Tab-separated table of C-alpha atoms in Angstrom:
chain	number	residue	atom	x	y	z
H	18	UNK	CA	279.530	186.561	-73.788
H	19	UNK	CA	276.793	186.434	-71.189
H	20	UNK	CA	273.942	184.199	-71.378
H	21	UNK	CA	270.526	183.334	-70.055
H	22	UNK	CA	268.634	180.580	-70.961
H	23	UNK	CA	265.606	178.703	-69.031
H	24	UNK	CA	267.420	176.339	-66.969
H	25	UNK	CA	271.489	177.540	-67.087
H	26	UNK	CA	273.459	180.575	-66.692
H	27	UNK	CA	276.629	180.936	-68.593
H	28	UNK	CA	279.802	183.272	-69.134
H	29	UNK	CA	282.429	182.229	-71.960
H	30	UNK	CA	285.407	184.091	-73.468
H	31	UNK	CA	286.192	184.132	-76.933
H	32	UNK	CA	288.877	185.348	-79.112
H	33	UNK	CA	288.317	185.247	-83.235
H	34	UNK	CA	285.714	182.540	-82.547
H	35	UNK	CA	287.860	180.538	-80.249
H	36	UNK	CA	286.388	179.689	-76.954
H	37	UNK	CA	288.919	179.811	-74.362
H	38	UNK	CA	287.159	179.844	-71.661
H	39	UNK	CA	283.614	179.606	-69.617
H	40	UNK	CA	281.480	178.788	-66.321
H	41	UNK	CA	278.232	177.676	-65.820
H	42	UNK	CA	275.602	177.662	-63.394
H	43	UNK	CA	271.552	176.614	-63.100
H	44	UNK	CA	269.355	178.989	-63.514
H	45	UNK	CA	266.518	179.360	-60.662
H	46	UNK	CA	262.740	180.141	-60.645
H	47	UNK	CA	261.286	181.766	-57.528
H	48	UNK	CA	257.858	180.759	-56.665
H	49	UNK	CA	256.759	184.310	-56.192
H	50	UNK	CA	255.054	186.408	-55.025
H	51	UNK	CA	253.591	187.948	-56.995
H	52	UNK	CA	253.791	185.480	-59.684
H	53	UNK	CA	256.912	182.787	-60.808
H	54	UNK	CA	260.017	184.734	-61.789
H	55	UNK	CA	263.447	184.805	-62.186
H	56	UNK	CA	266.058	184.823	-59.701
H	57	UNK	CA	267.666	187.591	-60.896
H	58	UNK	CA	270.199	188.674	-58.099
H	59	UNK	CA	271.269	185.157	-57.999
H	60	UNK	CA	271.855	185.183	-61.849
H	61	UNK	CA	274.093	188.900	-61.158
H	62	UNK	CA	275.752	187.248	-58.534
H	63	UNK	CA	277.240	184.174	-60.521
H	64	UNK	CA	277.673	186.629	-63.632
H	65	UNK	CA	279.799	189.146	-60.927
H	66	UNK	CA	281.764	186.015	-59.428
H	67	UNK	CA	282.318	184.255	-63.224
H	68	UNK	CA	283.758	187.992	-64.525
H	69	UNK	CA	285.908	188.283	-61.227
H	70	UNK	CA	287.449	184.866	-61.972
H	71	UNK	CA	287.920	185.648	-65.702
H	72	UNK	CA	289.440	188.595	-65.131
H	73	UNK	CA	292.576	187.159	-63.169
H	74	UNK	CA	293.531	185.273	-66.654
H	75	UNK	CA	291.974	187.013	-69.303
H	76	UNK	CA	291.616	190.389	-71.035
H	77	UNK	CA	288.007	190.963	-71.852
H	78	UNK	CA	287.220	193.805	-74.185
H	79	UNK	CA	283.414	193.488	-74.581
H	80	UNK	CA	280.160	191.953	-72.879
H	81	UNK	CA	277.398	190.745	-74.957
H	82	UNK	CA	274.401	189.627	-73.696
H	83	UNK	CA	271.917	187.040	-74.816
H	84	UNK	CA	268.955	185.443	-73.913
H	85	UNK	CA	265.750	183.682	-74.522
H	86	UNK	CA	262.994	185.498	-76.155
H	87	UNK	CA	260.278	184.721	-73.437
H	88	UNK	CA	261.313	187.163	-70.796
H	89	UNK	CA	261.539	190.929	-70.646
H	90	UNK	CA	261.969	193.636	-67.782
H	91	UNK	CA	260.366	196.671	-66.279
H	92	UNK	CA	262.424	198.833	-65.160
H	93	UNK	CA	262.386	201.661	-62.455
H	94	UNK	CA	264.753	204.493	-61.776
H	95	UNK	CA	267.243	202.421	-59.919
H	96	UNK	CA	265.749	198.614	-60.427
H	97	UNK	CA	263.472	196.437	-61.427
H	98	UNK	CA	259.785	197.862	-61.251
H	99	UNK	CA	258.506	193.986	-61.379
H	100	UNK	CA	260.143	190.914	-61.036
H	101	UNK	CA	261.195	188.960	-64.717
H	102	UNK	CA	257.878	186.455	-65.227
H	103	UNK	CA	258.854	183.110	-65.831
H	104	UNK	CA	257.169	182.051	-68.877
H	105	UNK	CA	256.146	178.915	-67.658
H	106	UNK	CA	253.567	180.578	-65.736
H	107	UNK	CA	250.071	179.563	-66.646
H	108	UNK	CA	248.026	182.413	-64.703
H	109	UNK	CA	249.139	184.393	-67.632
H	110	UNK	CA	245.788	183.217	-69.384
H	111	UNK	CA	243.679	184.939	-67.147
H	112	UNK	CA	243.918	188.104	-69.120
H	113	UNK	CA	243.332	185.927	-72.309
H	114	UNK	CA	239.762	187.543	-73.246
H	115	UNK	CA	241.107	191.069	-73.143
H	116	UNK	CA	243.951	190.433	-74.618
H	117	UNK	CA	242.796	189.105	-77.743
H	118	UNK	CA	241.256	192.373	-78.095
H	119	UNK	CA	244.089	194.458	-78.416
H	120	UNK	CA	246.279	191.415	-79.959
H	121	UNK	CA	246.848	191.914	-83.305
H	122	UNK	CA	246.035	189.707	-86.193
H	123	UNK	CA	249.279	187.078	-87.607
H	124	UNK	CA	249.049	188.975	-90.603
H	125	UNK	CA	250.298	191.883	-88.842
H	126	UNK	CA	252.831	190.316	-86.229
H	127	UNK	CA	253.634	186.943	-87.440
H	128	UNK	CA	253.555	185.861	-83.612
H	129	UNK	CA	251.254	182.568	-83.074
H	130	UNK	CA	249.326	182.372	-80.047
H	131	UNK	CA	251.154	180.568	-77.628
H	132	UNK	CA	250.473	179.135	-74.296
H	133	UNK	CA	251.398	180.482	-70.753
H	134	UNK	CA	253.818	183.247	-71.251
H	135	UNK	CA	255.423	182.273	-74.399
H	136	UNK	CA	253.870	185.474	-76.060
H	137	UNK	CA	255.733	188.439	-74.085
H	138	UNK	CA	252.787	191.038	-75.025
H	139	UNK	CA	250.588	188.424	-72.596
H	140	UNK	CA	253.322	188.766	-70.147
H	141	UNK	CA	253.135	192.779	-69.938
H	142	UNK	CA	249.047	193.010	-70.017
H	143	UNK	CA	249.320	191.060	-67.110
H	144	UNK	CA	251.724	193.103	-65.058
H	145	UNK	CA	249.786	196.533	-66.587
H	146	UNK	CA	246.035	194.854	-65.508
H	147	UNK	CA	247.123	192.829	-62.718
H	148	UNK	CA	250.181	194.272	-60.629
H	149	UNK	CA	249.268	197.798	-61.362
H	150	UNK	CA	251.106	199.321	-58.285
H	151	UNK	CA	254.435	197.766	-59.881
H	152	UNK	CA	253.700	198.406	-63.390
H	153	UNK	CA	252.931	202.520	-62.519
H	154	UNK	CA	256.916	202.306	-61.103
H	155	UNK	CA	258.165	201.395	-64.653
H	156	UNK	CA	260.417	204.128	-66.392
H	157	UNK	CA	261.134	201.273	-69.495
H	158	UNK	CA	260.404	197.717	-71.025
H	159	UNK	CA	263.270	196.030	-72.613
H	160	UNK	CA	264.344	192.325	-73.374
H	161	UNK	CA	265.865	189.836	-71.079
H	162	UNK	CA	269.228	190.720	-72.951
H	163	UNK	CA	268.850	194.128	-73.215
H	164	UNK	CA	267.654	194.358	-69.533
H	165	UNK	CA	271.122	192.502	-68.521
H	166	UNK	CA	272.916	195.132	-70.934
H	167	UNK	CA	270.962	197.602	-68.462
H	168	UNK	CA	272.435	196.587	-65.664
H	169	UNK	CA	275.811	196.272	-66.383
H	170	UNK	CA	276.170	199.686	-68.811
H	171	UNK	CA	273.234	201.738	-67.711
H	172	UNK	CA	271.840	201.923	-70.804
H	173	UNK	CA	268.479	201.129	-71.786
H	174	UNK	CA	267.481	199.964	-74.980
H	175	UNK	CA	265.498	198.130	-77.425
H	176	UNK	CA	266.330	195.405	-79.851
H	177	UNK	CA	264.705	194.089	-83.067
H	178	UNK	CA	265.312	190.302	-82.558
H	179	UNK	CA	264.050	190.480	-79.182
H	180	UNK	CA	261.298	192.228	-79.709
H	181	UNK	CA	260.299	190.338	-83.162
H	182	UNK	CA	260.643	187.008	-81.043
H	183	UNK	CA	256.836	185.407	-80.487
H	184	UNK	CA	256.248	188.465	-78.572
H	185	UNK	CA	253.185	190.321	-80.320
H	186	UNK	CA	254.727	193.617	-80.149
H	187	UNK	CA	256.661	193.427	-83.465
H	188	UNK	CA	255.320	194.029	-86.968
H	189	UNK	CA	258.599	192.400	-89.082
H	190	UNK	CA	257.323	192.909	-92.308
H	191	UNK	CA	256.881	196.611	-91.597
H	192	UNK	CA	259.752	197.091	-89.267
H	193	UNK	CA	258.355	198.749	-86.461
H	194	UNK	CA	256.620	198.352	-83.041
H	195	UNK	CA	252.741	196.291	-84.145
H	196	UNK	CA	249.246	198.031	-83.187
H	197	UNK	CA	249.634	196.248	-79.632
H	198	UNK	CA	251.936	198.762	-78.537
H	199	UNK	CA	249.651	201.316	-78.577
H	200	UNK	CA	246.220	199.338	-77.830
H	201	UNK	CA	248.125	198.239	-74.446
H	202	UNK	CA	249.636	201.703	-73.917
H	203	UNK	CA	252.915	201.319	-73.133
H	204	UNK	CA	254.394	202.842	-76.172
H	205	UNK	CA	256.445	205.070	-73.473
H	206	UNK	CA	257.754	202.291	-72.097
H	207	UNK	CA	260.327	201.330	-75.444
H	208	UNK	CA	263.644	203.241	-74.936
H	209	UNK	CA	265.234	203.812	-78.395
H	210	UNK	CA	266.057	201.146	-80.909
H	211	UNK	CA	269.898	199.904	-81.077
H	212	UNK	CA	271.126	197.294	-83.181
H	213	UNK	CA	272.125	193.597	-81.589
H	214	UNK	CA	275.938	194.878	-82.126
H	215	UNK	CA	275.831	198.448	-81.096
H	216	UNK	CA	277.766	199.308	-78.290
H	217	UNK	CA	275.692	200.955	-75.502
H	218	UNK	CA	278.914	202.075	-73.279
H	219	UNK	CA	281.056	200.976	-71.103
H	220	UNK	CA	280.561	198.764	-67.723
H	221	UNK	CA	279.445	200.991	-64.848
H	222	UNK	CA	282.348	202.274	-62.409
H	223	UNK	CA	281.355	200.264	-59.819
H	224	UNK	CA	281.022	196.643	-61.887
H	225	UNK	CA	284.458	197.698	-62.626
H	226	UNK	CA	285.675	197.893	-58.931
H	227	UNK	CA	283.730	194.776	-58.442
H	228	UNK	CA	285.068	192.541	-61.135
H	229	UNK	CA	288.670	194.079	-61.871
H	230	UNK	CA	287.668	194.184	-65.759
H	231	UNK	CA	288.980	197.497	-67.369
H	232	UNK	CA	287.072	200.140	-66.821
H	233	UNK	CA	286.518	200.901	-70.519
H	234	UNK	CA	285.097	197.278	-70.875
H	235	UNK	CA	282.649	197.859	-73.716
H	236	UNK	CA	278.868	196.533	-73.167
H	237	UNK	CA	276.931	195.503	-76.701
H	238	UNK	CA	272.929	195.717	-76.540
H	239	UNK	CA	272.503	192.065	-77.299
H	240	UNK	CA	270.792	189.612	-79.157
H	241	UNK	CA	267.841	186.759	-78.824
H	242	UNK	CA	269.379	183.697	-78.623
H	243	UNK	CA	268.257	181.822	-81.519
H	244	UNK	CA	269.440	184.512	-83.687
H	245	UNK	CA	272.750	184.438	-82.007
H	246	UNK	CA	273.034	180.839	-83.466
H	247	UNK	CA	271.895	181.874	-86.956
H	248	UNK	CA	274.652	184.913	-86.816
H	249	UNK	CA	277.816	182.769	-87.853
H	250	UNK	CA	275.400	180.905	-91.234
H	251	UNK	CA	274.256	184.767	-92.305
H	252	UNK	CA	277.943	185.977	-92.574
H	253	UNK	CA	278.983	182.494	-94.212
H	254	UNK	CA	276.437	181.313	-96.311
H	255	UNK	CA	274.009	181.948	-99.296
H	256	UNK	CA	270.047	181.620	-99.033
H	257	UNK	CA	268.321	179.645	-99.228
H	258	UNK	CA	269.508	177.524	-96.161
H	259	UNK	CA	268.116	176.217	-93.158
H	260	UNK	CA	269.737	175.892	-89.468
H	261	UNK	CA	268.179	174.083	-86.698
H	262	UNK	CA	269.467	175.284	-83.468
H	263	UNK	CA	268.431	172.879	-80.967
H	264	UNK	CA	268.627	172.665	-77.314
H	265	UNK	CA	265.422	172.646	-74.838
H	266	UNK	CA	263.209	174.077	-78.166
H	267	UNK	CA	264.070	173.210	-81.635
H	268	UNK	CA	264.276	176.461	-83.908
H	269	UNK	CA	263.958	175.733	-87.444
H	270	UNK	CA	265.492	179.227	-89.432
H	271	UNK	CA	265.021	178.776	-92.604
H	272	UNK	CA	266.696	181.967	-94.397
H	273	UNK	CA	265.460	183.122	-97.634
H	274	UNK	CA	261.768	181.298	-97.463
H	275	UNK	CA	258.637	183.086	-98.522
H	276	UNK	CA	256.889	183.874	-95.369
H	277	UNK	CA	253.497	183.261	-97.055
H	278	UNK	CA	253.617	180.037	-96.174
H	279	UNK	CA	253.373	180.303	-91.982
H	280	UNK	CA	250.720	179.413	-90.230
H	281	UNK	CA	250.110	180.193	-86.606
H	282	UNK	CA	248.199	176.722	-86.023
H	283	UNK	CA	251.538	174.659	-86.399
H	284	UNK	CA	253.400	177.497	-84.598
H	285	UNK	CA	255.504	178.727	-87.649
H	286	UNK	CA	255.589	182.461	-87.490
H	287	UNK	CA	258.738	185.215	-88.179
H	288	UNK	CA	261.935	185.791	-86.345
H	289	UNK	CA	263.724	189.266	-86.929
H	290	UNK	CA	267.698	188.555	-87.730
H	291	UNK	CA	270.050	190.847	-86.248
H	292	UNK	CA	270.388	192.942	-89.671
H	293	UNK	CA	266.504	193.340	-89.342
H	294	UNK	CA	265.344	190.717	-91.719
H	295	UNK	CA	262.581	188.661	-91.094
H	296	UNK	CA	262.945	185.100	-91.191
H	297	UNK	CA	260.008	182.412	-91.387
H	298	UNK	CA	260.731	180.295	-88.392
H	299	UNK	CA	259.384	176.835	-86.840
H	300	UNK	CA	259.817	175.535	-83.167
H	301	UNK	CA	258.936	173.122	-81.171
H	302	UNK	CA	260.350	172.232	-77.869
H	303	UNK	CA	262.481	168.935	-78.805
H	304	UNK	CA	265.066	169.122	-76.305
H	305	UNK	CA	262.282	168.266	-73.541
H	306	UNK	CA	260.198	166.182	-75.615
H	307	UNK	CA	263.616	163.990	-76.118
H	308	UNK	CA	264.108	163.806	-73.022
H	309	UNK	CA	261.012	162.737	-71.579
H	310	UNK	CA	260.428	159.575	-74.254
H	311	UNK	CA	264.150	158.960	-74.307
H	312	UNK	CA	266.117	156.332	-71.553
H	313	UNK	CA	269.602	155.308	-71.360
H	314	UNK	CA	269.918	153.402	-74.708
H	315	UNK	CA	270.886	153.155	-78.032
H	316	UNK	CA	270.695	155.905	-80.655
H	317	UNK	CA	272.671	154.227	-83.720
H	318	UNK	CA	271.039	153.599	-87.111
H	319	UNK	CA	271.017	149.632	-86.042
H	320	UNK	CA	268.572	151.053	-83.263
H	321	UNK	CA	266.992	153.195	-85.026
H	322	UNK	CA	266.441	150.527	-87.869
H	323	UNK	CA	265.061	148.172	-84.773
H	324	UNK	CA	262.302	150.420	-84.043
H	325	UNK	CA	261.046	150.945	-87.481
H	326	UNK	CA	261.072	147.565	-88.086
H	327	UNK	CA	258.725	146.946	-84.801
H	328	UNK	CA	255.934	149.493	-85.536
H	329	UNK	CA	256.415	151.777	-82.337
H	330	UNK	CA	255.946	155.076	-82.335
H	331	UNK	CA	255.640	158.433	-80.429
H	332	UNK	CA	252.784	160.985	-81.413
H	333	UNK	CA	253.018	164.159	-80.268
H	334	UNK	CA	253.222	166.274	-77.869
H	335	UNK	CA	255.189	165.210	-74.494
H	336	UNK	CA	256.058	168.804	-73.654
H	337	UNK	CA	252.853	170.904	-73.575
H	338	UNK	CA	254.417	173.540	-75.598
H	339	UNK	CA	255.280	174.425	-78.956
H	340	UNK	CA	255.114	173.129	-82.529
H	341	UNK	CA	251.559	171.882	-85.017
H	342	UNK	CA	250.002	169.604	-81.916
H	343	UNK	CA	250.886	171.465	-78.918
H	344	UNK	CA	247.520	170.372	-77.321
H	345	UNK	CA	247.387	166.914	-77.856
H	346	UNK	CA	248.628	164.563	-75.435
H	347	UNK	CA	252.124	162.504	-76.187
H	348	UNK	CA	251.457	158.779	-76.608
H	349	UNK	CA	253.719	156.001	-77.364
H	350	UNK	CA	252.243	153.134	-79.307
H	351	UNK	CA	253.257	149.420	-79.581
H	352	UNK	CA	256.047	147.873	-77.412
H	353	UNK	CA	259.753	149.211	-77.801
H	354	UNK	CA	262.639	147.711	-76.091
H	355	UNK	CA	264.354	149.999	-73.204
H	356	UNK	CA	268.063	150.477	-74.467
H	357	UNK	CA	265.783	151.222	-77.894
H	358	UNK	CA	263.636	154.308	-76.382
H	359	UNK	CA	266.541	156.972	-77.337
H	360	UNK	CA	266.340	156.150	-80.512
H	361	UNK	CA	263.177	156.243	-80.560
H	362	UNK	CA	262.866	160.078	-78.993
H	363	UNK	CA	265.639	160.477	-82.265
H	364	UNK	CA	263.379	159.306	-84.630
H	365	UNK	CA	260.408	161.376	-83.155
H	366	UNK	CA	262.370	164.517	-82.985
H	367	UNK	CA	263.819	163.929	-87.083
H	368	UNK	CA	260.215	163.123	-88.149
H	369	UNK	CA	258.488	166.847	-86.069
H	370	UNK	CA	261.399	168.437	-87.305
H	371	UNK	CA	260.984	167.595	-91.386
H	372	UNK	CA	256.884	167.664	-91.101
H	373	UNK	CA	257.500	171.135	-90.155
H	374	UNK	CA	260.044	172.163	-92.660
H	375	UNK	CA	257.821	170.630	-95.675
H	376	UNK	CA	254.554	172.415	-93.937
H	377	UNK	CA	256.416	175.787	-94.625
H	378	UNK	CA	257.773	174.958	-97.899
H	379	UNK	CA	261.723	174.800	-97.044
H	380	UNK	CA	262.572	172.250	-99.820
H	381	UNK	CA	265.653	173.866	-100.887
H	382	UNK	CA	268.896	174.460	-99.849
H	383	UNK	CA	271.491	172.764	-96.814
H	384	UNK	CA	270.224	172.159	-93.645
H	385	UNK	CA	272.343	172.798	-90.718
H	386	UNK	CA	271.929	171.348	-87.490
H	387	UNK	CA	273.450	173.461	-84.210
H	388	UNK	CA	273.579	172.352	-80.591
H	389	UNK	CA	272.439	169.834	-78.529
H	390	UNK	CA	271.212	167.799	-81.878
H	391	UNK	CA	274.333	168.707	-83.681
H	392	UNK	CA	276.414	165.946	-81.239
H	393	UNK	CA	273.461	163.271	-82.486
H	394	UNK	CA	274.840	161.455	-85.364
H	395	UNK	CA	272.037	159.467	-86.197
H	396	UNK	CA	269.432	162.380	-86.023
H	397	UNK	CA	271.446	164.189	-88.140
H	398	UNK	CA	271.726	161.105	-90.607
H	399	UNK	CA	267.846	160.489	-89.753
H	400	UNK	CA	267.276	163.893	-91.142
H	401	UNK	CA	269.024	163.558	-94.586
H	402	UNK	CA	267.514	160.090	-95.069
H	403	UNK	CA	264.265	162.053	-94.824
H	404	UNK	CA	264.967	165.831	-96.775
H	405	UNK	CA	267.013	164.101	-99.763
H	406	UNK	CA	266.801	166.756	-101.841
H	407	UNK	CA	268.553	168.800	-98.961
H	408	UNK	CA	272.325	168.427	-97.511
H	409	UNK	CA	272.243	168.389	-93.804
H	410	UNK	CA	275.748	169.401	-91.950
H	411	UNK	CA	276.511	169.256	-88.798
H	412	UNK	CA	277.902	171.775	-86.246
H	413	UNK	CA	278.891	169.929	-82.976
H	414	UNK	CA	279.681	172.866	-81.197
H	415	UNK	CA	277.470	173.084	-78.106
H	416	UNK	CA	278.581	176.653	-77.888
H	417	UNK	CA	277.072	178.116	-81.213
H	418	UNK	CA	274.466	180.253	-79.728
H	419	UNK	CA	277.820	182.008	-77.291
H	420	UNK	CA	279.867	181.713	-80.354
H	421	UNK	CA	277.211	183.519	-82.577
H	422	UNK	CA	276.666	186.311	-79.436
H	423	UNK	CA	280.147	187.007	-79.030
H	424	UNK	CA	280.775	188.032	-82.622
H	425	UNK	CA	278.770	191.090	-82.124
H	426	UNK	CA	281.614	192.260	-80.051
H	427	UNK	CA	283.304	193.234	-83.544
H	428	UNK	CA	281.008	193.481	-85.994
H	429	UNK	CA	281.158	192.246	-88.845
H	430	UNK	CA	284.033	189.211	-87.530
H	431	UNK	CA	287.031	189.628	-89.897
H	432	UNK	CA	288.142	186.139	-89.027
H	433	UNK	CA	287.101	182.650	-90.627
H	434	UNK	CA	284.011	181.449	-89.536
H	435	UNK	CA	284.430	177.275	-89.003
H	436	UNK	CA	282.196	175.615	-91.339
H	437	UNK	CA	279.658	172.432	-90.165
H	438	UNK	CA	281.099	168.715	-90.897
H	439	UNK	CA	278.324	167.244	-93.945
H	440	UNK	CA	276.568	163.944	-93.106
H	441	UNK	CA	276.958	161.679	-95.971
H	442	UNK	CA	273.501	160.909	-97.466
H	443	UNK	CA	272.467	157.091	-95.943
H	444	UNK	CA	269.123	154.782	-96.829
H	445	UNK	CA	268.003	153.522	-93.816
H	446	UNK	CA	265.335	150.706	-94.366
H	447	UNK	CA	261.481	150.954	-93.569
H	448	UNK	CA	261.968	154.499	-93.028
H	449	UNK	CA	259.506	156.262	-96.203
H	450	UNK	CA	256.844	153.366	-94.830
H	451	UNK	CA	257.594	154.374	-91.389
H	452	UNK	CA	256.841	158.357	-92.061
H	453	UNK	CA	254.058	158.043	-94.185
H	454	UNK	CA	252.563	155.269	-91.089
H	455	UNK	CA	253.460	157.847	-88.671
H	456	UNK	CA	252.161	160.708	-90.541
H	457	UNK	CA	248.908	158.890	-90.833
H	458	UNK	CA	248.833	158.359	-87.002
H	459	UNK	CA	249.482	161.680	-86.012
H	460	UNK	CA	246.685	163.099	-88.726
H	461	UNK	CA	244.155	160.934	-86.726
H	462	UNK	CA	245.169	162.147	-83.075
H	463	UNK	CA	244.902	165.641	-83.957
H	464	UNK	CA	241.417	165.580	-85.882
């Protein structure tokens, strides 16, 4: 499995879901010109180096690629036509008021407006209206996995839950490319539609010189990489159920919810699973916003507990991006003790997280926490104190989202897929005061 994500690189082996085996690196962002991008060479480099070393101990059979959803590739005859746009990249919005024109309505795409380059339709107008000398190079447009797949088979392609991810250029309820494709003209751009588990052919000759993998290594087209963490759930479970895969942005999946219920002002919109499917999604970007009100503290329930009981809180949004109150500033009211603040970035993160699961109506069914937020106990238990008509379980396994990727190397898996540890239902005290308090707050700020 190879996989991109904003700020790491990482290769890891696995056999019948066993991970034996991986490297990381840090992903880069160069300043430009002609706008912020990725560092791609220096992301082939490590993923060259990382094969190399696997291959000495390893036989590897098949290469799947994932990635985040916010990034996607011209390509010329032999290259990139443009360089990958980081998606942080405010100057985006200067195409904003022509955009909108062609964008079509939620109804259509299910895609909220989002800032910067979050929406990857923004991305390309901006390379079409404003790099036009790079954009007339282009042969094709593909995803940041599929472009990776690209590189390493030759093969381009498209992909449904990359291109239904927050990008504009999907239409999931019908299945097909939306009206933006067309309005933007670059409808010649898509290369044919392959599944997330189709194999697109095997590495070129010379990655295979390169690397010393077999020359019939297989490459797969790929998969977004939140739907790489919901694969292992849709092969195991029964809807209704929910899974939060968490890591920089919280993804709230909730499989088998109406979608009637989204609503592009508290960023809920549709994911495509790998099958096709939509699926009515929430996100919000946790990960950072944890990090920036957390310290080196506490996170038990006693902690937790300590800053109910003291009235403290944090409102959102610390992060800028993502979720119902992306444009407010993050505040943190009343006076919390220092080992105390992590717990108190916990409780912020359980409280976003079941606002916006009750917002889109996911009442039934377990809830399944994945990643970074999988390893925190007392989010986890924070959680089930606050859904208790849910079951929340916990998957510790920081590498679901590789895990998830790498069984599209043999699909469907024919091996057991490990199920999440439950967290036993707990009361913790003050809390249902604490929530409807905090709701209250929050209500006020974003009037």
């Amino acid at each position: 499995m190879l996989r991109v994500e904003m700020f790491h690189l990482k290769l890891a082996l696995f056999d019948d879901g066993r991970l034996l085996w991986e490297k990381s690196a840090p992903n880069c962002i160069r300043p430009g010109p002609p706008y912020p991008h990725e560092d791609v060479e220096s992301a082939w480099n490590f993923f060259l180096d990382a094969l190399r070393e696997a291959a000495r101990s390893h036989q590897i059979g098949a290469i799947v690629p994932t990635a985040h959803g916010a990034a996607g590739a011209l390509i010329g005859e032999s290259g990139l036509a443009a360089p990958v746009m980081d998606y942080e990249f405010t100057g985006v919005e200067v195409v904003e008021p022509d955009y909108a024109r062609l964008r079509p309505p939620f109804s259509e795409s299910l895609s909220p407006k989002v800032p910067a380059g979050l929406n990857l339709g923004r991305q390309l107008a901006y390379q079409k209206w404003h790099c036009p000398d790079l954009f007339a190079k282009a042969r094709y447009f593909v995803g940041y996995p599929q472009y990776w797949a690209w590189r390493l088979a030759g093969v381009a392609a498209s992909e449904v839950t990359t291109l239904g991810a927050h990008t504009d250029l999907w239409a999931p309820r019908q299945g097909q490319a939306s009206s933006l494709v067309k309005a933007l003209g670059v409808d010649h751009l898509l290369p044919p539609l392959r599944r997330a588990f189709d194999p697109l052919g095997p590495i070129k000759p010379d990655i295979a010189a390169a690397t010393g993998l077999a020359p019939g290594t297989l490459v797969v087209c790929g998969i977004h990489d939140s739907n790489a963490s919901l694969l292992p759930y849709l092969v195991s479970r029964r809807a209704p159920f929910t899974v939060l895969s968490t890591g920089t942005w919280v993804i709230l999946m909730c499989v088998g919810l109406s979608l009637d219920q989204l609503d592009p002002r508290d960023d809920t919109l549709a994911n495509v699973d790998a099958l096709g499917r939509p699926v009515a999604c929430g996100r919000f970007m946790g990960g950072r916003e944890y990090a920036v009100i957390a310290g080196d503290g506490n996170q038990d329930l006693d902690a937790i507990e300590r800053v109910i009981a003291s009235g403290a809180m944090a409102l959102p949004c610390f992060s800028g991006h993502g979720g119902p109150y992306a444009t407010t500033k993050g505040v943190i009211r009343g006076e919390v003790a220092a080992s105390d603040r992590t717990a108190l970035a916990t409780l912020y993160c359980a409280l976003i997280s079941d606002l916006m699961l009750t917002r889109m109506g996911a009442t039934r069914g377990d809830l399944i926490v994945e990643g970074t937020f999988g390893g925190n106990r007392a989010f986890c238990q924070t959680l089930g104190a606050l859904r208790t008509t849910q079951r929340v379980f916990a998957a510790e396994d920081t590498a679901g989202t590789a895990r998830g990727a790498a069984m599209l190397a043999h699909w469907p898996p024919s091996y057991q897929i490990a199920e999440p540890a439950p967290v036993n239902p707990i009361s913790i005290t003050g809390l249902d005061s604490y929530r409807k308090a905090w709701t209250a707050a929050v209500d006020m700020i974003a009037r």
